[in-house]
Coordinates of C-alpha atoms and ligand atoms in Angstrom, one line a residue:
M591 CA -29.0 285.6 51.9
Q592 CA -26.6 283.8 54.1
S593 CA -26.6 280.1 54.5
I594 CA -26.5 278.5 57.9
I595 CA -24.7 275.2 58.0
K596 CA -25.0 272.7 60.8
S597 CA -21.6 271.2 60.9
N598 CA -20.9 267.6 62.0
N599 CA -17.4 267.6 60.7
L600 CA -15.7 270.9 60.8
N601 CA -12.7 270.1 58.6
D602 CA -14.8 268.5 55.9
D603 CA -17.4 271.1 55.9
I604 CA -14.9 274.0 55.7
R605 CA -13.0 272.3 52.9
Q606 CA -16.3 271.9 51.0
I607 CA -17.4 275.5 51.6
L608 CA -14.0 276.9 50.6
S609 CA -13.9 274.9 47.4
N610 CA -17.3 276.5 46.4
I611 CA -16.2 280.1 46.9
K612 CA -14.0 282.1 44.5
F613 CA -11.4 284.1 46.4
D614 CA -7.8 285.1 45.9
K615 CA -6.5 285.3 49.5
L616 CA -7.8 283.8 52.7
F617 CA -7.7 285.6 56.1
I618 CA -8.7 284.3 59.5
L619 CA -9.7 286.6 62.3
T620 CA -9.4 285.1 65.8
D621 CA -8.9 286.5 69.3
E622 CA -6.1 285.5 71.7
H623 CA -8.2 282.6 73.0
T624 CA -9.7 281.2 69.9
I625 CA -6.4 281.1 68.1
N626 CA -5.2 278.6 70.6
L627 CA -8.4 276.8 71.6
C628 CA -10.4 276.7 68.4
L629 CA -8.1 277.2 65.4
P630 CA -6.3 273.9 66.0
L631 CA -9.6 272.1 65.5
L632 CA -9.4 273.2 61.8
S633 CA -5.8 272.1 61.3
Q634 CA -6.7 269.4 58.7
V635 CA -7.6 272.1 56.1
D636 CA -4.5 273.2 54.3
M637 CA -6.0 276.4 53.1
I638 CA -6.7 277.3 56.7
N639 CA -3.1 276.5 57.8
N640 CA -1.8 278.7 55.0
A641 CA -4.2 281.6 55.6
N642 CA -3.1 285.0 56.9
K643 CA -4.0 285.1 60.7
I644 CA -5.2 288.3 62.3
V645 CA -5.4 288.2 66.1
I646 CA -7.1 290.7 68.4
S647 CA -7.8 290.8 72.1
S648 CA -10.9 289.1 73.4
N649 CA -14.0 290.7 75.2
D650 CA -16.6 293.0 73.9
S651 CA -14.7 296.0 75.3
N652 CA -12.2 295.4 72.5
K653 CA -14.8 295.9 69.8
T654 CA -13.1 299.2 69.1
L655 CA -12.1 301.5 66.3
E656 CA -8.4 300.7 67.1
N657 CA -9.0 297.0 66.6
L658 CA -11.0 297.6 63.5
S659 CA -8.2 299.7 62.2
H660 CA -5.7 296.9 63.1
I661 CA -7.8 294.4 61.0
W662 CA -8.0 296.8 58.0
K663 CA -4.2 297.3 58.3
Q664 CA -3.5 293.6 58.4
L665 CA -5.7 293.1 55.3
T666 CA -4.0 295.9 53.4
E667 CA -0.4 295.0 54.4
N668 CA -1.0 291.4 53.4
G669 CA -2.4 292.2 50.0
A670 CA -6.1 291.7 50.5
T671 CA -8.2 292.7 47.5
R672 CA -12.0 293.0 47.1
H673 CA -11.9 289.3 46.1
S674 CA -10.4 288.1 49.4
L675 CA -12.3 286.1 52.0
L676 CA -12.3 286.6 55.7
I677 CA -13.2 283.8 58.2
N678 CA -14.3 285.1 61.6
L679 CA -13.6 282.4 64.3
G680 CA -14.8 283.4 67.7
G681 CA -17.7 284.8 69.8
G682 CA -20.0 287.7 69.0
M683 CA -17.2 290.2 69.4
I684 CA -15.1 288.6 66.6
T685 CA -18.1 288.1 64.3
D686 CA -19.3 291.7 64.9
I687 CA -16.0 293.4 64.3
G688 CA -14.9 291.0 61.6
G689 CA -18.2 291.4 59.8
F690 CA -17.9 295.2 59.9
A691 CA -14.3 295.0 58.7
S692 CA -15.6 292.9 55.8
A693 CA -18.4 295.3 55.1
T694 CA -16.1 298.3 54.8
F695 CA -12.8 297.0 53.4
K696 CA -12.7 298.0 49.7
R697 CA -16.5 298.5 50.0
G698 CA -17.1 295.0 51.0
I699 CA -15.5 291.5 50.9
K700 CA -17.0 288.1 51.5
Y701 CA -16.8 286.6 54.9
I702 CA -17.7 283.4 56.8
N703 CA -18.7 283.2 60.5
I704 CA -17.7 280.3 62.6
P705 CA -19.2 281.1 66.1
T706 CA -17.4 279.5 69.0
T707 CA -19.9 280.5 71.7
L708 CA -23.5 279.7 72.2
L709 CA -24.4 283.4 72.3
G710 CA -22.6 283.9 69.0
A711 CA -24.2 281.0 67.3
V712 CA -27.7 281.8 68.4
D713 CA -27.5 285.5 67.8
A714 CA -24.5 287.6 66.8
A715 CA -23.2 285.4 63.9
V716 CA -26.6 285.2 62.3
G717 CA -28.6 287.9 60.6
G718 CA -26.0 290.3 59.2
K719 CA -25.7 292.9 62.0
T720 CA -22.1 294.0 62.2
G721 CA -20.4 296.8 64.1
I722 CA -18.2 298.2 66.8
N723 CA -18.7 300.0 70.1
F724 CA -18.0 303.8 70.1
E725 CA -17.8 306.6 72.7
G726 CA -19.1 304.2 75.4
F727 CA -22.1 303.1 73.3
K728 CA -22.5 299.5 72.2
N729 CA -22.7 298.8 68.5
E730 CA -22.9 302.5 67.8
I731 CA -21.2 302.2 64.4
G732 CA -22.1 299.4 62.1
A733 CA -23.7 298.0 59.0
F734 CA -26.1 295.3 57.9
Y735 CA -23.8 293.0 56.0
P736 CA -24.5 289.3 56.2
A737 CA -21.9 286.6 56.2
K738 CA -22.0 284.4 53.1
H739 CA -22.1 281.3 55.4
V740 CA -22.4 280.7 59.1
L741 CA -21.0 277.4 60.1
I742 CA -22.3 276.2 63.4
S743 CA -20.6 273.3 65.2
S744 CA -21.7 272.2 68.6
H745 CA -18.1 270.9 69.1
F746 CA -17.2 274.3 70.5
F747 CA -20.0 274.5 73.1
S748 CA -19.4 271.4 75.3
T749 CA -16.3 273.2 76.7
L750 CA -18.0 276.4 77.6
N751 CA -18.6 277.2 81.2
K752 CA -22.1 277.4 82.8
N753 CA -22.2 281.2 82.6
D754 CA -21.4 281.3 78.9
I755 CA -24.0 278.6 78.2
L756 CA -26.6 280.6 80.2
S757 CA -25.7 283.8 78.4
G758 CA -26.5 282.3 75.0
Y759 CA -29.5 280.5 76.4
A760 CA -31.1 283.8 77.3
E761 CA -31.4 284.6 73.6
M762 CA -32.9 281.2 73.0
I763 CA -35.5 281.9 75.7
K764 CA -36.2 285.2 73.9
H765 CA -36.6 283.4 70.6
S766 CA -39.0 281.0 72.2
L767 CA -41.1 283.8 73.7
I768 CA -41.5 285.4 70.3
S769 CA -42.3 282.2 68.5
N770 CA -44.5 279.5 70.2
N771 CA -45.7 278.0 73.5
E772 CA -44.3 274.5 72.9
E773 CA -40.7 275.9 72.3
W774 CA -41.0 278.1 75.5
Q775 CA -42.2 275.2 77.6
E776 CA -39.4 272.9 76.2
L777 CA -36.7 275.5 77.0
L778 CA -37.9 276.0 80.6
K779 CA -36.8 272.3 81.1
L780 CA -33.1 273.3 81.1
D781 CA -31.2 271.6 83.9
I782 CA -28.0 273.7 84.0
E783 CA -26.3 271.5 86.5
N784 CA -26.7 268.5 84.2
I785 CA -26.7 269.7 80.6
D786 CA -27.9 267.3 77.9
Y787 CA -25.8 268.6 75.1
E788 CA -27.7 266.7 72.4
W789 CA -31.0 268.3 73.6
L790 CA -29.2 271.7 73.8
N791 CA -27.9 271.3 70.3
D792 CA -31.3 270.5 68.8
A793 CA -32.8 273.5 70.7
L794 CA -30.0 275.7 69.4
F795 CA -30.8 274.9 65.8
R796 CA -34.5 275.4 66.3
S797 CA -33.7 278.7 67.9
V798 CA -31.4 279.8 65.0
S799 CA -34.3 279.0 62.6
I800 CA -36.6 281.2 64.5
K801 CA -34.2 284.1 64.1
E802 CA -33.5 283.2 60.5
D803 CA -37.2 283.3 59.6
I804 CA -37.6 286.7 61.1
V805 CA -34.5 288.1 59.5
K806 CA -35.6 286.8 56.1
K807 CA -38.8 288.7 56.4
D808 CA -37.2 292.0 57.5
P809 CA -33.4 292.1 57.1
F810 CA -33.1 295.8 57.9
E811 CA -35.3 295.9 61.0
H812 CA -38.0 298.1 59.6
N813 CA -40.7 296.0 61.3
I814 CA -40.9 292.4 62.5
R815 CA -37.1 292.1 63.2
K816 CA -37.8 294.4 66.1
A817 CA -39.3 291.3 67.8
L818 CA -35.7 290.3 68.4
N819 CA -35.3 293.3 70.6
L820 CA -37.5 291.8 73.3
G821 CA -35.7 292.2 76.7
H822 CA -33.0 294.3 75.1
T823 CA -34.2 297.9 75.7
I824 CA -34.0 297.5 79.5
G825 CA -31.4 294.6 79.2
H826 CA -29.0 296.9 77.4
A827 CA -29.5 299.6 80.0
F828 CA -28.7 297.0 82.7
E829 CA -25.6 296.0 80.8
S830 CA -24.3 299.5 80.3
F831 CA -25.2 300.5 83.8
A832 CA -23.2 297.5 85.2
L833 CA -20.3 298.4 82.9
D834 CA -20.4 302.1 84.0
N835 CA -20.2 300.9 87.6
N836 CA -17.2 298.6 86.9
K837 CA -19.2 295.5 87.5
P838 CA -19.6 294.1 83.9
V839 CA -22.2 291.4 83.3
L840 CA -22.6 289.0 80.5
H841 CA -24.9 290.2 77.7
G842 CA -27.3 287.3 78.0
Y843 CA -27.6 287.8 81.7
A844 CA -28.6 291.4 81.2
V845 CA -31.1 290.3 78.5
A846 CA -32.6 287.7 80.9
W847 CA -33.0 290.4 83.6
G848 CA -34.3 292.9 81.0
M849 CA -37.0 290.4 80.0
I850 CA -38.5 290.6 83.5
P851 CA -39.6 294.3 83.4
E852 CA -40.4 294.0 79.7
L853 CA -42.7 291.1 80.2
Y854 CA -44.3 293.0 83.0
L855 CA -45.0 295.9 80.6
S856 CA -46.4 293.3 78.2
H857 CA -48.7 292.0 80.9
K858 CA -49.7 295.5 82.0
L859 CA -50.3 297.0 78.5
C860 CA -51.0 294.0 76.3
N861 CA -52.5 291.4 78.7
F862 CA -49.5 289.0 78.4
P863 CA -50.8 286.1 80.6
K864 CA -49.8 286.5 84.3
D865 CA -49.0 282.8 84.8
K866 CA -46.5 282.8 81.9
L867 CA -44.9 286.0 83.2
Q868 CA -44.5 284.4 86.6
E869 CA -43.1 281.1 85.2
T870 CA -40.5 283.0 83.1
V871 CA -39.5 285.2 86.0
R872 CA -39.1 282.1 88.2
F873 CA -36.9 280.5 85.5
I874 CA -34.7 283.6 85.1
H875 CA -34.2 284.0 88.9
S876 CA -33.3 280.4 89.5
N877 CA -30.8 280.3 86.7
Y878 CA -29.5 283.9 86.4
G879 CA -29.9 285.3 89.9
Y880 CA -30.4 289.0 89.7
M881 CA -28.6 292.3 89.4
S882 CA -29.0 294.6 92.3
I883 CA -30.5 298.1 91.5
S884 CA -32.2 300.6 93.7
C885 CA -34.7 303.3 92.9
D886 CA -31.8 305.9 92.9
D887 CA -30.5 304.1 89.8
Y888 CA -33.7 304.6 87.7
N889 CA -32.7 308.0 86.2
Q890 CA -29.3 306.6 85.1
L891 CA -31.0 303.6 83.6
Y892 CA -33.6 305.8 81.9
E893 CA -30.9 308.0 80.4
I894 CA -29.2 305.0 78.9
M895 CA -32.5 303.8 77.4
R896 CA -33.0 307.2 75.8
H897 CA -29.9 306.8 73.8
D898 CA -30.8 303.4 72.4
K899 CA -30.6 303.5 68.7
K900 CA -33.9 301.7 68.4
N901 CA -35.7 304.8 69.4
A902 CA -37.2 307.1 66.7
N903 CA -36.2 310.1 68.9
S904 CA -34.6 310.5 72.2
S905 CA -37.8 311.4 74.1
A906 CA -39.7 308.3 73.1
I907 CA -38.5 304.9 74.2
N908 CA -39.5 302.1 72.0
F909 CA -40.3 298.6 73.1
T910 CA -41.3 295.3 71.6
L911 CA -44.0 293.7 73.7
L912 CA -46.0 290.5 73.6
S913 CA -49.8 289.9 74.1
D914 CA -49.0 286.2 74.5
I915 CA -46.2 283.9 73.5
G916 CA -45.6 284.4 69.8
E917 CA -48.0 287.4 69.7
I918 CA -45.6 290.2 68.9
I919 CA -46.5 293.9 69.2
I920 CA -43.7 296.2 68.0
D921 CA -43.2 300.0 68.3
Q922 CA -44.7 300.5 71.7
V923 CA -43.6 303.9 73.0
I924 CA -43.7 303.8 76.8
D925 CA -43.4 306.8 79.2
E926 CA -41.0 307.2 82.0
E927 CA -43.5 306.5 84.8
L928 CA -44.4 303.1 83.4
I929 CA -40.8 302.2 82.8
Y930 CA -40.1 303.1 86.5
Q931 CA -43.1 300.9 87.5
S932 CA -41.6 298.0 85.5
L933 CA -38.3 298.5 87.3
D934 CA -40.3 298.4 90.6
F935 CA -41.7 295.1 89.4
Y936 CA -38.2 293.8 88.7
R937 CA -37.0 294.8 92.2
D938 CA -40.1 293.4 93.9
S939 CA -39.7 290.1 92.0
V940 CA -36.3 289.6 93.6
G941 CA -37.1 291.2 96.9
L942 CA -34.8 294.3 96.5
Ligands
LIG729 N1 -29.6 290.7 67.9 C1 -30.9 291.1 67.3 C2 -30.9 291.1 65.8 O1 -30.0 290.5 65.2 O2 -31.7 291.7 65.2

């Protein structure tokens, strides 16, 4: 199982971790931004300065077979063995592709994730899902292969812009919805124009623990880990739809919007309380705005949902719903008509 380390001193903590792992060569994967903005923060560690650097382009659209191949090549050309160690320094794109490169290189090498975005810290870097996008589908090829350590330092987050904070925060809201009322109420207090970073940092670590507990119970997503998919069935459809129409949106925004119809389905089918539905919808609208869709888009959205790998077969679309906050109901197969109704609710809720 991976260890999650809350780092108060990046250089000391990395030095300590590296001295406790046996490896022959050290590699660091960064993107074109994190190499300049984040890597210098680790410059007091000699082993890091002397490590082989691998750099790829940023953005999820670069989580490709070509970039994966580039990482494999760099490892091979620089003499990596199955006892080498890879550090992934970046957002979810870097930890996903770096994790998958580690899972596959010489049948698996050890790796460490150092997430540099809130979204990465609260979700992608934790829990062992790795992969790349393929043929237009997100995370189509991948493996469950956990990092040995995930080192989380809030140092990186105070420089993120408001949109990137909100993108990660959507996953934190999701974690609160699948855990308990107090956490949900606490998170709705966010004042995005006036962020209290100490408060956010505490909330982040509570959120990571919620995910960690679930992943420990079900690392390969046979049952309760499906709770983490709340908001994602329709959220992923929104995200792909936006991308197909050349108007890409941040992952967390799509998840936030996806939670609106999925909580509506929860209310309709499992009696999720109406007041909590309304309060969550209000929070999402006031912080995330909305993505414009019309009823002419429903078929396209539905087709994207049908391809989702969470479905047992392509004619049954699988949802995680809630009967209340923290009351999870997995494997709810929902028909087309009801999904369309939930999209109507989404549109009505924003006056579209
Ligand atoms: N991002 C959902 C999970 O890790 O299962």
